[in-house]
Short mmCIF file of C-alpha atoms in Angstrom, two decimals:
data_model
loop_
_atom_site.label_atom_id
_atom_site.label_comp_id
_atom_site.label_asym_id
_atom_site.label_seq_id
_atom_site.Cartn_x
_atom_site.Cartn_y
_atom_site.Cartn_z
CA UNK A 1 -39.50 51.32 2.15
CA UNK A 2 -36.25 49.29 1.49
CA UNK A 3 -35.39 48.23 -1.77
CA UNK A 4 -32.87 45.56 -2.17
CA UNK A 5 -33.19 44.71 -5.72
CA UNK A 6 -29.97 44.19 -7.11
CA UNK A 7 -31.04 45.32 -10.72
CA UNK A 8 -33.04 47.81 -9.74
CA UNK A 9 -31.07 50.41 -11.90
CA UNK A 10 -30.52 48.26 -14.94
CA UNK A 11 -26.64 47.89 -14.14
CA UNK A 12 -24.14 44.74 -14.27
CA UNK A 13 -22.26 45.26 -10.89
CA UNK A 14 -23.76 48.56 -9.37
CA UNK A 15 -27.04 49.02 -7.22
CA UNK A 16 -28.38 51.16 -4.67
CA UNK A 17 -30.01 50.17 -1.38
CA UNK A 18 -32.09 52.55 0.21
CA UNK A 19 -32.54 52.21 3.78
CA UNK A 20 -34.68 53.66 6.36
CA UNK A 21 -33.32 51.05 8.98
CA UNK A 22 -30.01 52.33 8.54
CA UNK A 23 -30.99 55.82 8.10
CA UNK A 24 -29.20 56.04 4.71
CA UNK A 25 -27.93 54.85 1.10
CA UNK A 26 -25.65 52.06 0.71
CA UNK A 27 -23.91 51.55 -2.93
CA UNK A 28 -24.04 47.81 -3.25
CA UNK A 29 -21.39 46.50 -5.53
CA UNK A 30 -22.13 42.80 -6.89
CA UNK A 31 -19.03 40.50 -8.31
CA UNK A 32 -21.18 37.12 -9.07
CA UNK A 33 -24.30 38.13 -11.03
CA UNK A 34 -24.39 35.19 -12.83
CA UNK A 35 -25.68 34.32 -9.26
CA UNK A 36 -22.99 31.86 -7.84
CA UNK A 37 -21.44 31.34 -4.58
CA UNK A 38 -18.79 28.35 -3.34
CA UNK A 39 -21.59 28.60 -0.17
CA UNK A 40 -25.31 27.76 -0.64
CA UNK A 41 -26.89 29.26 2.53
CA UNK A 42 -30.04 27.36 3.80
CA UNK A 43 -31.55 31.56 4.24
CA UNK A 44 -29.81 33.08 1.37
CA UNK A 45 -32.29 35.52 -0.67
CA UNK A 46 -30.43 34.80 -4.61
CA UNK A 47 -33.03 33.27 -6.66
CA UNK A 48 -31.35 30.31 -8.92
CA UNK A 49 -28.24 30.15 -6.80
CA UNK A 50 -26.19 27.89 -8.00
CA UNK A 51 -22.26 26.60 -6.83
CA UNK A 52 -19.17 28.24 -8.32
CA UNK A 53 -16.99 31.58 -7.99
CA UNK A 54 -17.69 34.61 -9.22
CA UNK A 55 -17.00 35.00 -13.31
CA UNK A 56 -13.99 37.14 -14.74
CA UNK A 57 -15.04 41.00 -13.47
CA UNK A 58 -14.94 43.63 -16.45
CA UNK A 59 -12.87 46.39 -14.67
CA UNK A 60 -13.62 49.16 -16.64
CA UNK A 61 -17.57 48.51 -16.97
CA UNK A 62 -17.29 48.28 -13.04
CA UNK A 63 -15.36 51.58 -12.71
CA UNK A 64 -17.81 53.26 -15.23
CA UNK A 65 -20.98 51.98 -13.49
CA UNK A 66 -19.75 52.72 -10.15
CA UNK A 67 -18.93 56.65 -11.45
CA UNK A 68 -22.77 56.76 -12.94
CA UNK A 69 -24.39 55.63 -9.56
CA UNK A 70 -21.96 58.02 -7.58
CA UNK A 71 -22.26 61.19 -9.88
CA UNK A 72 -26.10 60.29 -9.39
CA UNK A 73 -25.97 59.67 -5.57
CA UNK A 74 -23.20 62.90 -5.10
CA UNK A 75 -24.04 65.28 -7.87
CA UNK A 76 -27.60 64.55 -8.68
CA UNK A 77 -30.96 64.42 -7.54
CA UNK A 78 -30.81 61.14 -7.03
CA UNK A 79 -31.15 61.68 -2.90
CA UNK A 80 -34.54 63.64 -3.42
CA UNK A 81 -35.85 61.61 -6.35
CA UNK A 82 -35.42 58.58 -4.75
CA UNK A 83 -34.75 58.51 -0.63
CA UNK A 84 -37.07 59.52 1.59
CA UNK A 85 -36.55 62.27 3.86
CA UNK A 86 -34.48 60.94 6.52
CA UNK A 87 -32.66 58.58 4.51
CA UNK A 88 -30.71 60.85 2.01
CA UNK A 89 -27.00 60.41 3.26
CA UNK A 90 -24.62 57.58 1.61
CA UNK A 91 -23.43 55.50 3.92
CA UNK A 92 -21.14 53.02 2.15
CA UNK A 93 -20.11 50.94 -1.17
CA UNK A 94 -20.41 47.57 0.18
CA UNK A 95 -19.44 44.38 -1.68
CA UNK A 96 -22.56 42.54 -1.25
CA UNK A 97 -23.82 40.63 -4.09
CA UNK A 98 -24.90 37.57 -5.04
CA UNK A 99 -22.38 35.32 -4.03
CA UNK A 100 -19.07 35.57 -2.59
CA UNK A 101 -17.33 38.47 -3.66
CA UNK A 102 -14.10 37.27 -3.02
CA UNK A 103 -13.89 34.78 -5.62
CA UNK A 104 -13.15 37.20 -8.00
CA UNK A 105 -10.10 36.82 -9.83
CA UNK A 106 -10.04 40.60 -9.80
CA UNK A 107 -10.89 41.20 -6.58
CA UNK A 108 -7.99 43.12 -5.28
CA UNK A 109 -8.29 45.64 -8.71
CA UNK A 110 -12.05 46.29 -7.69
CA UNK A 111 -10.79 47.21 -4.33
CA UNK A 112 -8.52 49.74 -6.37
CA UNK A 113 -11.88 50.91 -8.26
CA UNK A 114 -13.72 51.52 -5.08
CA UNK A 115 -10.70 53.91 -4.17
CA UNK A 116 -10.31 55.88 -7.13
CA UNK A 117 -13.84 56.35 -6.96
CA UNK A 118 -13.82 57.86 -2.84
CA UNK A 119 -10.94 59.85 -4.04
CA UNK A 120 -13.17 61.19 -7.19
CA UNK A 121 -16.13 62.22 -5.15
CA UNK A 122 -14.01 63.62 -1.99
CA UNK A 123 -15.55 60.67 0.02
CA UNK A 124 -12.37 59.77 2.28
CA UNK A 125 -13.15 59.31 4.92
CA UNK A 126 -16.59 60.37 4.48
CA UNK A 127 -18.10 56.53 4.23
CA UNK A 128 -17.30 53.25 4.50
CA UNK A 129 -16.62 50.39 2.17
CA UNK A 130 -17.54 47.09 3.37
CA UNK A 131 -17.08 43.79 2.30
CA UNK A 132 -19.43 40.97 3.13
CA UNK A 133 -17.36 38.03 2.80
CA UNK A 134 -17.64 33.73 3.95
CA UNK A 135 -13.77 34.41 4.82
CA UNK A 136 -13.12 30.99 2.61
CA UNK A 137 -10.87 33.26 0.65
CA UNK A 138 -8.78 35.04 3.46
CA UNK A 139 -5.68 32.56 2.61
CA UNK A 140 -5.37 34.19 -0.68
CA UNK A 141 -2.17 36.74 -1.33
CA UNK A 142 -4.86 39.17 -3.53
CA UNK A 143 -7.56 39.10 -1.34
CA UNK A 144 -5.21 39.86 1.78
CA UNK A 145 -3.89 42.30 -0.16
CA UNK A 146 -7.09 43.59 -1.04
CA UNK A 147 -8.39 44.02 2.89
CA UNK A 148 -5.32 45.97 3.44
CA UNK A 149 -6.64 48.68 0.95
CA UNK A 150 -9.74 48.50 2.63
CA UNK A 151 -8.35 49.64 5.64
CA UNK A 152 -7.07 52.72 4.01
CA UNK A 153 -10.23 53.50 3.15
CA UNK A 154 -12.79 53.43 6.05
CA UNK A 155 -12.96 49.42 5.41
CA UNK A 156 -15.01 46.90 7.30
CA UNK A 157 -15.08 43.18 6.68
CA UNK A 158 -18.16 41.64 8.00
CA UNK A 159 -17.24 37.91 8.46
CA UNK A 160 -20.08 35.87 7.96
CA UNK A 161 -19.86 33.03 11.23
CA UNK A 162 -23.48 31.72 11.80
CA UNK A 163 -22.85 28.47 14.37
CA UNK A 164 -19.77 27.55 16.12
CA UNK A 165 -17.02 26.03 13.18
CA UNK A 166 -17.00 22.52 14.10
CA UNK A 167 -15.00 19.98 11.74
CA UNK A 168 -17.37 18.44 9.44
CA UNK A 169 -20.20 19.52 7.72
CA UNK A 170 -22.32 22.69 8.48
CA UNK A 171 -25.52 22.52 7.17
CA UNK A 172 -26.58 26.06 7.53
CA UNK A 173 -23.85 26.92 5.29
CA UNK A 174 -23.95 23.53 3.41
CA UNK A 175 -19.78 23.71 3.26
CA UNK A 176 -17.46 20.80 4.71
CA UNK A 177 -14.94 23.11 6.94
CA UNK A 178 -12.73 22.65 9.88
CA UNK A 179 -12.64 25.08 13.72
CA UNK A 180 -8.90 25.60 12.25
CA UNK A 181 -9.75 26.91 8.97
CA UNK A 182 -12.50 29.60 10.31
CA UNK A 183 -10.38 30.80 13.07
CA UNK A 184 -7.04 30.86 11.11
CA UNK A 185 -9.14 32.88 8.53
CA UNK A 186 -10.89 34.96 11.08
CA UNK A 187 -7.46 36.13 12.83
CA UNK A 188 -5.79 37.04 9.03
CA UNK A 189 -9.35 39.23 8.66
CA UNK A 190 -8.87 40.79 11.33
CA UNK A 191 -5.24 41.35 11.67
CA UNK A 192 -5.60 43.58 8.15
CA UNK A 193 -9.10 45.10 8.42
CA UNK A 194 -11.42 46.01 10.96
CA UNK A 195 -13.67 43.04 11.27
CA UNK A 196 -17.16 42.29 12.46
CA UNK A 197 -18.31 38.48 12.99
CA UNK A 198 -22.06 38.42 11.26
CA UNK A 199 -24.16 35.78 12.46
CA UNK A 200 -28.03 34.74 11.18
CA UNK A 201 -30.15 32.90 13.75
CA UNK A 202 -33.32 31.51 12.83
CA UNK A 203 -35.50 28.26 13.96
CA UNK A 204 -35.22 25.09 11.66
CA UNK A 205 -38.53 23.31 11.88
CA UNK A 206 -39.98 25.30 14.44
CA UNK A 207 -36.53 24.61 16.86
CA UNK A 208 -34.42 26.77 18.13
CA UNK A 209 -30.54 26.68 18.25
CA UNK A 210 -29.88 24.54 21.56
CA UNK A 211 -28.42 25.90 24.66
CA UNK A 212 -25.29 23.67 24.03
CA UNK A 213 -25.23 25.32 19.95
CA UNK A 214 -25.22 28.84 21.42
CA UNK A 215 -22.28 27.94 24.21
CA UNK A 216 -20.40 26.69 21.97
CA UNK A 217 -20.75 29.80 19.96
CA UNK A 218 -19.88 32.06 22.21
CA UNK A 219 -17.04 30.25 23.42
CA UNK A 220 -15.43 30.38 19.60
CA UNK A 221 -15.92 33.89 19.88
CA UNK A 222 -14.32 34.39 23.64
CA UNK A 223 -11.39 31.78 22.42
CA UNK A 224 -10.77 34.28 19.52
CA UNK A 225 -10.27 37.09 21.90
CA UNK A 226 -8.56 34.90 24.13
CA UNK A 227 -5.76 34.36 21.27
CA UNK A 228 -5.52 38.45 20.43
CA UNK A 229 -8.11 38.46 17.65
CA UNK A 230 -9.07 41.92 17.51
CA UNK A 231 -13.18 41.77 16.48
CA UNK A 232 -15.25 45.63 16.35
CA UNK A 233 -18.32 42.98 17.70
CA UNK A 234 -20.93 41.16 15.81
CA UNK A 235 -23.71 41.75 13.55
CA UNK A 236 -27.02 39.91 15.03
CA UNK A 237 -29.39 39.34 12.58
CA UNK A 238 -32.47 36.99 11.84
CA UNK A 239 -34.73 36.29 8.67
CA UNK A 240 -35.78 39.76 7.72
CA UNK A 241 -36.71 38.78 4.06
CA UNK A 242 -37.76 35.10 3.08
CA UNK A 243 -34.98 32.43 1.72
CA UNK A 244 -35.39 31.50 -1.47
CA UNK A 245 -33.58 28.12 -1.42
CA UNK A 246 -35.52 24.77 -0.95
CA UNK A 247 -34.97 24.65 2.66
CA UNK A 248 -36.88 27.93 2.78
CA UNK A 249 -40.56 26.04 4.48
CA UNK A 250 -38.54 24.61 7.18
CA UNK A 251 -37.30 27.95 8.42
CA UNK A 252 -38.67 30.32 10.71
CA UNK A 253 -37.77 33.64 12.56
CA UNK A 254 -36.04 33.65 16.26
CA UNK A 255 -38.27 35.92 18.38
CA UNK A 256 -36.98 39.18 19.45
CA UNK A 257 -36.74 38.14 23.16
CA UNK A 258 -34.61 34.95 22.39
CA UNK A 259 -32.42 36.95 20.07
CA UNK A 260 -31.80 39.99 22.89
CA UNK A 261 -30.65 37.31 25.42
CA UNK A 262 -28.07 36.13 23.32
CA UNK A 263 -27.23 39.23 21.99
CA UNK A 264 -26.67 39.88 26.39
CA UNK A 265 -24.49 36.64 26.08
CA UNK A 266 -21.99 37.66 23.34
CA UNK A 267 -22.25 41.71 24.94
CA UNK A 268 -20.81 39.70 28.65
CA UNK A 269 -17.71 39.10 26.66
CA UNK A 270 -17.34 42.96 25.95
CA UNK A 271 -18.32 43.23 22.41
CA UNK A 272 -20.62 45.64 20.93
CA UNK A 273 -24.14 43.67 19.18
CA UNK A 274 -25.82 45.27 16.91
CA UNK A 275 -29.08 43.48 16.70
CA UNK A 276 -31.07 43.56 13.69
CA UNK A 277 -34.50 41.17 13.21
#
């Protein structure tokens, strides 16, 4: 089965996620456990989320717990103690905690971590390191900065873009934002780092996104490739796991049908979807 606790290993800033779905082992790398994010998510899975960036990072307990999990994952029997057949191949360190990683104050010396760390283990191009990001940092010197080291090493951002940006107030997201902002932030993403748009679709009191919600969405994305935005595609996902905020009773999953037409939409603009529910 998948596990996707975030302790589940009794460290700070390191966990494992074991995945059948994605055939493999991701080492999840989490820069806000004191569980905050400048987002609050109507579908986001942190219990006792709360508003605010990430707290100062401890650079050295990061680089030691990240050694530990890969000595474990590279040189141990971690793989056959704890992956089932099928499974036991690492895949990627992934900043994914829980809350936005890029409000770190250190973000652009974890990114320095992660590489002395692929270098350690011979992983160079080998895996992946992916950073799961809001983009509300992208303006930021260090974080740009931090995306071009990425790069170097088998980087991916995955931008997180749920509706079309529209100035004003998103609730999904529960942010005030502009269409500017997003696509100025979007572009600098991608311009540095290979970049995927991730999207979450889900039904809010038993509705569906409209017809009009979904155009509109698709017609940020075409506009972005219209202006030389270079996007790898986007990652289509719904509610696998329940929310745990208090909007949580009103949502509900998209059914796999309505979720493979629009992943046909956003494929017609000659991107690559890959669909997850």
């Amino acid at each position: 089965m998948d596990d996707h606790s975030r302790d589940v290993v009794g460290l700070t800033y390191v966990y494992p996620v074991v995945s059948r779905r994605a055939g493999g082992v991701s080492v999840g790398i989490n820069l806000n456990p004191n569980n905050a994010c400048n987002w609050r998510c109507v579908y986001c899975q942190v219990p006792e989320l709360q508003r605010g960036p990430a707290p100062d990072t401890l650079i050295n307990q990061l680089e030691a717990e990240l050694d530990l999990m890969l000595s474990d994952i590279v040189q141990g029997d971690f793989m056959l103690r704890a992956v089932p057949e099928g499974a036991r191949r690492l895949n990627d360190i992934a900043f994914s905690g829980n809350g936005e990683p890029t409000t770190s104050a250190q973000f652009l010396d974890c990114i320095e971590v992660v590489e002395r760390a692929v270098d350690r283990f011979a992983l160079r191009g080998q895996i992946k390191t992916v950073l799961i990001t809001n983009g509300s940092q992208m303006d930021k010197a260090h974080v740009q900065a931090g995306l071009q080291k990425m790069a170097a090493i088998n980087g991916e951002v995955w931008f997180k873009i749920d509706r079309a940006p529209q100035d004003g107030f998103e609730f999904v997201n529960q942010i005030k934002l502009t269409r500017q902002q997003v696509a100025r932030r979007l572009a600098s993403a991608a311009a540095l780092c290979p970049t995927w748009i991730q999207t979450c679709m889900f039904a809010l009191d038993g509705v569906l996104p409209s017809s009009g919600e979904l155009a509109a969405y698709v017609d940020f994305l075409a506009e972005q490739l219209a202006q030389g935005v270079r996007l790898e595609g986007v990652l289509l996902y719904g509610l696998a796991r329940p929310s745990l905020q208090a909007e949580a009773p009103r949502l509900t999953a998209a059914p796999l049908a309505w979720m493979q037409q629009l992943q046909m939409q956003i494929e017609a603009l000659g991107l690559t979807v890959k669909l997850s529910v």
